[in-house]
Amino acid sequence: MIQAPTITVHVPGALRPYCEGEAQLSASAATVRGVLDDLERRRPSLYCNICDETGAVRRHLSVFINSDNVRDLHGLDTPLAPGDVVSILTAVSGG
């Protein structure tokens, strides 16, 4: 059996109250969806603020693997490699 790689998850400041203030979390998952599933089990308050009731990432958030937006890759099914960093970024707007 192949073990899922260990991934670092960067949490933006706005979401840190939902994970005891931690800026980084670790997860073992083969895909971005697996990371979110792990967060749903271990950090349900954080997960609810990242994903909606359908399991989709909320519109005002973006998920990156290293420096690539998952929307430009394979979405939530994007595979992960050991040492990858998943960053959750909040939208910035203004004018």
JSON list of C-alpha atoms in Angstrom, two decimals:
[
{"chain": "A", "resi": 1, "resn": "MET", "atom": "CA", "xyz": [0.00, 0.00, 0.00]},
{"chain": "A", "resi": 2, "resn": "ILE", "atom": "CA", "xyz": [1.37, 3.42, -0.99]},
{"chain": "A", "resi": 3, "resn": "GLN", "atom": "CA", "xyz": [1.28, 6.00, 1.76]},
{"chain": "A", "resi": 4, "resn": "ALA", "atom": "CA", "xyz": [-0.09, 9.45, 0.92]},
{"chain": "A", "resi": 5, "resn": "PRO", "atom": "CA", "xyz": [2.51, 12.21, 0.93]},
{"chain": "A", "resi": 6, "resn": "THR", "atom": "CA", "xyz": [2.74, 14.64, 3.81]},
{"chain": "A", "resi": 7, "resn": "ILE", "atom": "CA", "xyz": [1.60, 18.09, 2.72]},
{"chain": "A", "resi": 8, "resn": "THR", "atom": "CA", "xyz": [1.92, 21.48, 4.43]},
{"chain": "A", "resi": 9, "resn": "VAL", "atom": "CA", "xyz": [-1.24, 23.59, 4.44]},
{"chain": "A", "resi": 10, "resn": "HIS", "atom": "CA", "xyz": [-0.84, 27.36, 4.82]},
{"chain": "A", "resi": 11, "resn": "VAL", "atom": "CA", "xyz": [-3.84, 28.99, 6.51]},
{"chain": "A", "resi": 12, "resn": "PRO", "atom": "CA", "xyz": [-4.52, 32.71, 5.94]},
{"chain": "A", "resi": 13, "resn": "GLY", "atom": "CA", "xyz": [-4.95, 34.99, 8.95]},
{"chain": "A", "resi": 14, "resn": "ALA", "atom": "CA", "xyz": [-8.69, 35.36, 8.42]},
{"chain": "A", "resi": 15, "resn": "LEU", "atom": "CA", "xyz": [-9.18, 31.59, 8.84]},
{"chain": "A", "resi": 16, "resn": "ARG", "atom": "CA", "xyz": [-6.77, 30.97, 11.72]},
{"chain": "A", "resi": 17, "resn": "PRO", "atom": "CA", "xyz": [-9.41, 31.43, 14.44]},
{"chain": "A", "resi": 18, "resn": "TYR", "atom": "CA", "xyz": [-10.97, 28.20, 13.10]},
{"chain": "A", "resi": 19, "resn": "CYS", "atom": "CA", "xyz": [-7.78, 26.18, 13.71]},
{"chain": "A", "resi": 20, "resn": "GLU", "atom": "CA", "xyz": [-6.59, 27.49, 17.09]},
{"chain": "A", "resi": 21, "resn": "GLY", "atom": "CA", "xyz": [-4.55, 30.24, 15.42]},
{"chain": "A", "resi": 22, "resn": "GLU", "atom": "CA", "xyz": [-2.22, 27.92, 13.55]},
{"chain": "A", "resi": 23, "resn": "ALA", "atom": "CA", "xyz": [-0.64, 29.33, 10.39]},
{"chain": "A", "resi": 24, "resn": "GLN", "atom": "CA", "xyz": [0.41, 25.91, 9.10]},
{"chain": "A", "resi": 25, "resn": "LEU", "atom": "CA", "xyz": [-1.12, 22.48, 9.31]},
{"chain": "A", "resi": 26, "resn": "SER", "atom": "CA", "xyz": [0.06, 19.16, 7.98]},
{"chain": "A", "resi": 27, "resn": "ALA", "atom": "CA", "xyz": [-2.00, 16.60, 6.14]},
{"chain": "A", "resi": 28, "resn": "SER", "atom": "CA", "xyz": [-1.40, 13.27, 4.46]},
{"chain": "A", "resi": 29, "resn": "ALA", "atom": "CA", "xyz": [-3.26, 13.16, 1.16]},
{"chain": "A", "resi": 30, "resn": "ALA", "atom": "CA", "xyz": [-2.74, 12.22, -2.47]},
{"chain": "A", "resi": 31, "resn": "THR", "atom": "CA", "xyz": [-4.92, 15.03, -3.88]},
{"chain": "A", "resi": 32, "resn": "VAL", "atom": "CA", "xyz": [-6.19, 18.47, -2.95]},
{"chain": "A", "resi": 33, "resn": "ARG", "atom": "CA", "xyz": [-9.60, 16.90, -2.32]},
{"chain": "A", "resi": 34, "resn": "GLY", "atom": "CA", "xyz": [-7.88, 14.52, 0.10]},
{"chain": "A", "resi": 35, "resn": "VAL", "atom": "CA", "xyz": [-6.42, 17.48, 1.99]},
{"chain": "A", "resi": 36, "resn": "LEU", "atom": "CA", "xyz": [-9.88, 19.03, 2.28]},
{"chain": "A", "resi": 37, "resn": "ASP", "atom": "CA", "xyz": [-11.33, 15.68, 3.42]},
{"chain": "A", "resi": 38, "resn": "ASP", "atom": "CA", "xyz": [-8.61, 15.53, 6.08]},
{"chain": "A", "resi": 39, "resn": "LEU", "atom": "CA", "xyz": [-9.49, 19.05, 7.22]},
{"chain": "A", "resi": 40, "resn": "GLU", "atom": "CA", "xyz": [-13.17, 18.11, 7.35]},
{"chain": "A", "resi": 41, "resn": "ARG", "atom": "CA", "xyz": [-12.36, 15.26, 9.77]},
{"chain": "A", "resi": 42, "resn": "ARG", "atom": "CA", "xyz": [-9.73, 17.01, 11.90]},
{"chain": "A", "resi": 43, "resn": "ARG", "atom": "CA", "xyz": [-10.72, 20.69, 11.66]},
{"chain": "A", "resi": 44, "resn": "PRO", "atom": "CA", "xyz": [-14.44, 20.85, 10.84]},
{"chain": "A", "resi": 45, "resn": "SER", "atom": "CA", "xyz": [-14.77, 24.56, 11.71]},
{"chain": "A", "resi": 46, "resn": "LEU", "atom": "CA", "xyz": [-11.95, 25.42, 9.32]},
{"chain": "A", "resi": 47, "resn": "TYR", "atom": "CA", "xyz": [-13.35, 23.15, 6.61]},
{"chain": "A", "resi": 48, "resn": "CYS", "atom": "CA", "xyz": [-16.79, 24.81, 6.80]},
{"chain": "A", "resi": 49, "resn": "ASN", "atom": "CA", "xyz": [-15.14, 28.16, 6.16]},
{"chain": "A", "resi": 50, "resn": "ILE", "atom": "CA", "xyz": [-13.19, 26.84, 3.15]},
{"chain": "A", "resi": 51, "resn": "CYS", "atom": "CA", "xyz": [-15.85, 24.67, 1.48]},
{"chain": "A", "resi": 52, "resn": "ASP", "atom": "CA", "xyz": [-19.57, 25.13, 1.00]},
{"chain": "A", "resi": 53, "resn": "GLU", "atom": "CA", "xyz": [-22.24, 22.49, 1.69]},
{"chain": "A", "resi": 54, "resn": "THR", "atom": "CA", "xyz": [-21.54, 20.82, -1.69]},
{"chain": "A", "resi": 55, "resn": "GLY", "atom": "CA", "xyz": [-17.83, 20.40, -0.92]},
{"chain": "A", "resi": 56, "resn": "ALA", "atom": "CA", "xyz": [-16.76, 23.09, -3.40]},
{"chain": "A", "resi": 57, "resn": "VAL", "atom": "CA", "xyz": [-14.20, 25.71, -2.39]},
{"chain": "A", "resi": 58, "resn": "ARG", "atom": "CA", "xyz": [-15.99, 28.94, -1.55]},
{"chain": "A", "resi": 59, "resn": "ARG", "atom": "CA", "xyz": [-15.94, 31.58, -4.31]},
{"chain": "A", "resi": 60, "resn": "HIS", "atom": "CA", "xyz": [-13.92, 34.12, -2.33]},
{"chain": "A", "resi": 61, "resn": "LEU", "atom": "CA", "xyz": [-11.07, 31.64, -1.75]},
{"chain": "A", "resi": 62, "resn": "SER", "atom": "CA", "xyz": [-8.39, 30.22, -4.02]},
{"chain": "A", "resi": 63, "resn": "VAL", "atom": "CA", "xyz": [-6.32, 27.12, -3.44]},
{"chain": "A", "resi": 64, "resn": "PHE", "atom": "CA", "xyz": [-2.74, 26.93, -4.67]},
{"chain": "A", "resi": 65, "resn": "ILE", "atom": "CA", "xyz": [-0.25, 24.09, -4.79]},
{"chain": "A", "resi": 66, "resn": "ASN", "atom": "CA", "xyz": [3.15, 25.69, -4.41]},
{"chain": "A", "resi": 67, "resn": "SER", "atom": "CA", "xyz": [2.68, 28.61, -6.84]},
{"chain": "A", "resi": 68, "resn": "ASP", "atom": "CA", "xyz": [-0.02, 27.11, -9.10]},
{"chain": "A", "resi": 69, "resn": "ASN", "atom": "CA", "xyz": [-3.75, 27.75, -8.76]},
{"chain": "A", "resi": 70, "resn": "VAL", "atom": "CA", "xyz": [-5.56, 24.39, -8.72]},
{"chain": "A", "resi": 71, "resn": "ARG", "atom": "CA", "xyz": [-8.11, 25.89, -11.14]},
{"chain": "A", "resi": 72, "resn": "ASP", "atom": "CA", "xyz": [-5.29, 25.90, -13.73]},
{"chain": "A", "resi": 73, "resn": "LEU", "atom": "CA", "xyz": [-4.41, 22.28, -12.97]},
{"chain": "A", "resi": 74, "resn": "HIS", "atom": "CA", "xyz": [-6.88, 19.44, -12.27]},
{"chain": "A", "resi": 75, "resn": "GLY", "atom": "CA", "xyz": [-9.00, 21.27, -9.71]},
{"chain": "A", "resi": 76, "resn": "LEU", "atom": "CA", "xyz": [-9.54, 19.40, -6.47]},
{"chain": "A", "resi": 77, "resn": "ASP", "atom": "CA", "xyz": [-8.33, 16.20, -8.12]},
{"chain": "A", "resi": 78, "resn": "THR", "atom": "CA", "xyz": [-4.83, 17.65, -8.62]},
{"chain": "A", "resi": 79, "resn": "PRO", "atom": "CA", "xyz": [-2.31, 15.10, -7.37]},
{"chain": "A", "resi": 80, "resn": "LEU", "atom": "CA", "xyz": [0.14, 16.05, -4.63]},
{"chain": "A", "resi": 81, "resn": "ALA", "atom": "CA", "xyz": [3.78, 15.10, -4.14]},
{"chain": "A", "resi": 82, "resn": "PRO", "atom": "CA", "xyz": [5.76, 14.88, -0.90]},
{"chain": "A", "resi": 83, "resn": "GLY", "atom": "CA", "xyz": [6.73, 18.34, 0.28]},
{"chain": "A", "resi": 84, "resn": "ASP", "atom": "CA", "xyz": [4.04, 20.19, -1.66]},
{"chain": "A", "resi": 85, "resn": "VAL", "atom": "CA", "xyz": [2.56, 23.25, -0.01]},
{"chain": "A", "resi": 86, "resn": "VAL", "atom": "CA", "xyz": [-1.17, 23.89, -0.28]},
{"chain": "A", "resi": 87, "resn": "SER", "atom": "CA", "xyz": [-2.02, 27.54, 0.32]},
{"chain": "A", "resi": 88, "resn": "ILE", "atom": "CA", "xyz": [-5.51, 28.86, 0.90]},
{"chain": "A", "resi": 89, "resn": "LEU", "atom": "CA", "xyz": [-5.76, 32.48, -0.19]},
{"chain": "A", "resi": 90, "resn": "THR", "atom": "CA", "xyz": [-8.58, 34.93, 0.38]},
{"chain": "A", "resi": 91, "resn": "ALA", "atom": "CA", "xyz": [-9.73, 37.16, -2.45]},
{"chain": "A", "resi": 92, "resn": "VAL", "atom": "CA", "xyz": [-8.46, 40.72, -2.54]},
{"chain": "A", "resi": 93, "resn": "SER", "atom": "CA", "xyz": [-10.61, 43.37, -4.12]},
{"chain": "A", "resi": 94, "resn": "GLY", "atom": "CA", "xyz": [-10.81, 47.08, -4.20]},
{"chain": "A", "resi": 95, "resn": "GLY", "atom": "CA", "xyz": [-10.94, 49.94, -6.52]}
]
